[in-house]
Short mmCIF file of C-alpha atoms in Angstrom, two decimals:
data_model
loop_
_atom_site.label_atom_id
_atom_site.label_comp_id
_atom_site.label_asym_id
_atom_site.label_seq_id
_atom_site.Cartn_x
_atom_site.Cartn_y
_atom_site.Cartn_z
CA UNK A 134 42.58 10.49 11.68
CA UNK A 135 41.58 9.91 15.28
CA UNK A 136 38.58 7.67 15.94
CA UNK A 137 36.53 8.48 19.02
CA UNK A 138 34.48 5.48 20.24
CA UNK A 139 31.02 6.09 21.69
CA UNK A 140 32.01 3.90 24.63
CA UNK A 141 33.95 6.93 25.87
CA UNK A 142 30.77 8.99 26.15
CA UNK A 143 30.33 10.06 29.77
CA UNK A 144 27.22 10.73 31.77
CA UNK A 145 26.97 13.42 34.42
CA UNK A 146 29.59 12.03 36.78
CA UNK A 147 31.90 9.08 37.16
CA UNK A 148 30.37 8.31 40.59
CA UNK A 149 27.36 6.01 40.20
CA UNK A 150 26.13 7.56 36.93
CA UNK A 151 23.09 5.27 36.99
CA UNK A 152 21.73 6.84 40.21
CA UNK A 153 22.44 10.57 39.81
CA UNK A 154 19.14 12.48 39.89
CA UNK A 155 19.00 14.41 36.64
CA UNK A 156 16.96 16.18 34.04
CA UNK A 157 16.95 15.59 30.30
CA UNK A 158 16.72 18.93 28.46
CA UNK A 159 15.57 18.79 24.84
CA UNK A 160 16.34 22.18 23.33
CA UNK A 161 16.17 20.93 19.76
CA UNK A 162 12.81 19.45 18.74
CA UNK A 163 12.47 15.75 19.49
CA UNK A 164 10.33 13.89 16.95
CA UNK A 165 8.84 10.68 18.29
CA UNK A 166 5.90 9.09 16.59
CA UNK A 167 3.36 6.64 17.97
CA UNK A 168 3.61 3.08 16.71
CA UNK A 169 1.43 2.13 13.79
CA UNK A 170 -1.61 0.08 14.50
CA UNK A 171 -2.39 -2.88 12.30
CA UNK A 172 -5.49 -1.41 10.69
CA UNK A 173 -6.55 0.18 7.43
CA UNK A 174 -6.64 3.62 9.10
CA UNK A 175 -2.95 3.50 10.03
CA UNK A 176 -1.51 4.37 6.61
CA UNK A 177 -1.48 8.16 7.11
CA UNK A 178 0.97 10.19 9.15
CA UNK A 179 1.60 8.73 12.54
CA UNK A 180 0.70 10.79 15.59
CA UNK A 181 3.44 12.89 17.20
CA UNK A 182 4.12 11.90 20.82
CA UNK A 183 3.82 15.11 22.83
CA UNK A 184 4.28 13.73 26.36
CA UNK A 185 6.93 11.02 26.23
CA UNK A 186 7.75 8.75 29.12
CA UNK A 187 11.27 7.56 29.90
CA UNK A 188 10.73 4.10 28.41
CA UNK A 189 9.81 5.78 25.09
CA UNK A 190 13.13 7.64 25.17
CA UNK A 191 14.95 4.40 25.99
CA UNK A 192 13.19 2.66 23.08
CA UNK A 193 14.29 5.47 20.77
CA UNK A 194 17.86 5.21 22.11
CA UNK A 195 17.93 1.45 21.49
CA UNK A 196 16.71 1.99 17.93
CA UNK A 197 19.30 4.70 17.32
CA UNK A 198 22.21 2.72 18.75
CA UNK A 199 21.27 -0.63 17.24
CA UNK A 200 22.80 0.18 13.85
CA UNK A 201 26.18 0.84 15.48
CA UNK A 202 26.33 -2.54 17.21
CA UNK A 203 27.96 -5.68 15.84
CA UNK A 204 25.36 -8.06 14.32
CA UNK A 205 25.32 -10.47 17.30
CA UNK A 206 24.63 -7.63 19.77
CA UNK A 207 22.01 -6.19 17.41
CA UNK A 208 20.14 -9.48 17.56
CA UNK A 209 20.45 -9.72 21.36
CA UNK A 210 19.17 -6.18 21.81
CA UNK A 211 16.15 -6.97 19.65
CA UNK A 212 15.40 -10.22 21.53
CA UNK A 213 15.59 -8.51 24.94
CA UNK A 214 13.85 -5.29 23.89
CA UNK A 215 10.59 -6.00 25.73
CA UNK A 216 12.49 -6.91 28.91
CA UNK A 217 14.66 -3.78 28.66
CA UNK A 218 11.64 -1.53 28.17
CA UNK A 219 9.93 -3.08 31.21
CA UNK A 220 13.07 -2.24 33.21
CA UNK A 221 12.92 1.35 31.94
CA UNK A 222 9.21 1.60 32.86
CA UNK A 223 10.08 0.64 36.45
CA UNK A 224 12.34 3.67 36.93
CA UNK A 225 10.78 6.73 38.60
CA UNK A 226 10.28 9.70 36.33
CA UNK A 227 8.80 13.15 36.47
CA UNK A 228 6.15 14.36 34.07
CA UNK A 229 7.29 15.77 30.73
CA UNK A 230 7.18 19.56 30.68
CA UNK A 231 7.34 20.95 27.17
CA UNK A 232 5.76 22.33 24.04
CA UNK A 233 5.56 21.59 20.33
CA UNK A 234 8.18 23.29 18.17
CA UNK A 235 9.62 22.77 14.72
CA UNK A 236 12.71 23.27 12.62
CA UNK A 237 12.61 24.29 8.99
CA UNK A 238 14.76 22.97 6.19
CA UNK A 239 14.82 23.08 2.44
CA UNK A 240 14.34 19.79 0.64
CA UNK A 241 16.17 19.79 -2.67
CA UNK A 242 14.47 16.59 -3.78
CA UNK A 243 10.99 17.97 -3.05
CA UNK A 244 11.86 21.57 -3.96
CA UNK A 245 9.97 22.75 -0.91
CA UNK A 246 10.48 24.00 2.60
CA UNK A 247 9.79 21.31 5.18
CA UNK A 248 8.54 22.03 8.68
CA UNK A 249 9.70 19.19 10.90
CA UNK A 250 7.60 19.22 14.07
CA UNK A 251 8.77 17.87 17.38
CA UNK A 252 8.70 18.68 21.07
CA UNK A 253 11.09 20.66 23.25
CA UNK A 254 11.12 20.40 27.02
CA UNK A 255 12.42 18.73 30.15
CA UNK A 256 11.99 15.37 31.87
CA UNK A 257 13.06 14.78 35.47
CA UNK A 258 14.65 11.47 36.41
CA UNK A 259 14.69 11.69 40.24
CA UNK A 260 16.48 8.34 40.65
CA UNK A 261 18.76 8.79 37.64
CA UNK A 262 18.90 7.23 34.19
CA UNK A 263 19.39 3.75 35.64
CA UNK A 264 21.21 1.07 33.70
CA UNK A 265 20.39 2.98 30.52
CA UNK A 266 22.82 5.82 31.22
CA UNK A 267 25.37 4.53 28.64
CA UNK A 268 22.69 4.61 25.93
CA UNK A 269 21.60 8.09 27.02
CA UNK A 270 25.23 9.30 27.09
CA UNK A 271 25.80 7.99 23.55
CA UNK A 272 22.53 9.50 22.30
CA UNK A 273 23.55 12.94 23.55
CA UNK A 274 25.97 12.78 20.59
CA UNK A 275 23.77 10.88 18.16
CA UNK A 276 20.43 12.49 19.11
CA UNK A 277 17.08 10.72 19.51
CA UNK A 278 14.00 10.19 17.40
CA UNK A 279 13.15 10.73 13.77
CA UNK A 280 15.16 13.21 11.65
CA UNK A 281 18.09 13.15 14.05
CA UNK A 282 20.44 13.54 11.08
CA UNK A 283 18.83 16.96 10.53
CA UNK A 284 19.71 18.10 14.05
CA UNK A 285 16.52 17.07 15.77
CA UNK A 286 16.50 15.27 19.11
CA UNK A 287 19.63 16.82 20.61
CA UNK A 288 19.49 16.88 24.40
CA UNK A 289 21.60 17.56 27.43
CA UNK A 290 21.61 15.71 30.72
CA UNK A 291 21.99 17.90 33.81
CA UNK A 292 22.33 16.84 37.42
CA UNK A 293 19.33 18.04 39.39
#
């Protein structure tokens, strides 16, 4: 059996991958939910994020990749999360252009058809993915957001 490490995931080019202007194309619904507020009203379904910003995608990527890291790096990533997200917020980004869509699957445990809502669309990154390109490259394979194991959150990066 051949093992393929995620560290071999490539971004759009080998020349300065952090600065290549690009677009992130989400053709499979991306399911991101707003954080829960600490109140009695927060126990229902969380609101679907319909216009994500790049730092939200980076946060989702960090969450997705964290389980694949050795324990010491997992802890470091968690400690520096706020700093990393501030760095992501500083990168220029275009406005999200997309719509709500869903995929359907049968749940054997619930004996019902589930409609998993998410968003499909495009985000421009005019200055590139920045220092987060390795996380974005890895998440092209692992997908982003909730229900990624069901095929949601698949995206493609394209040079623009």
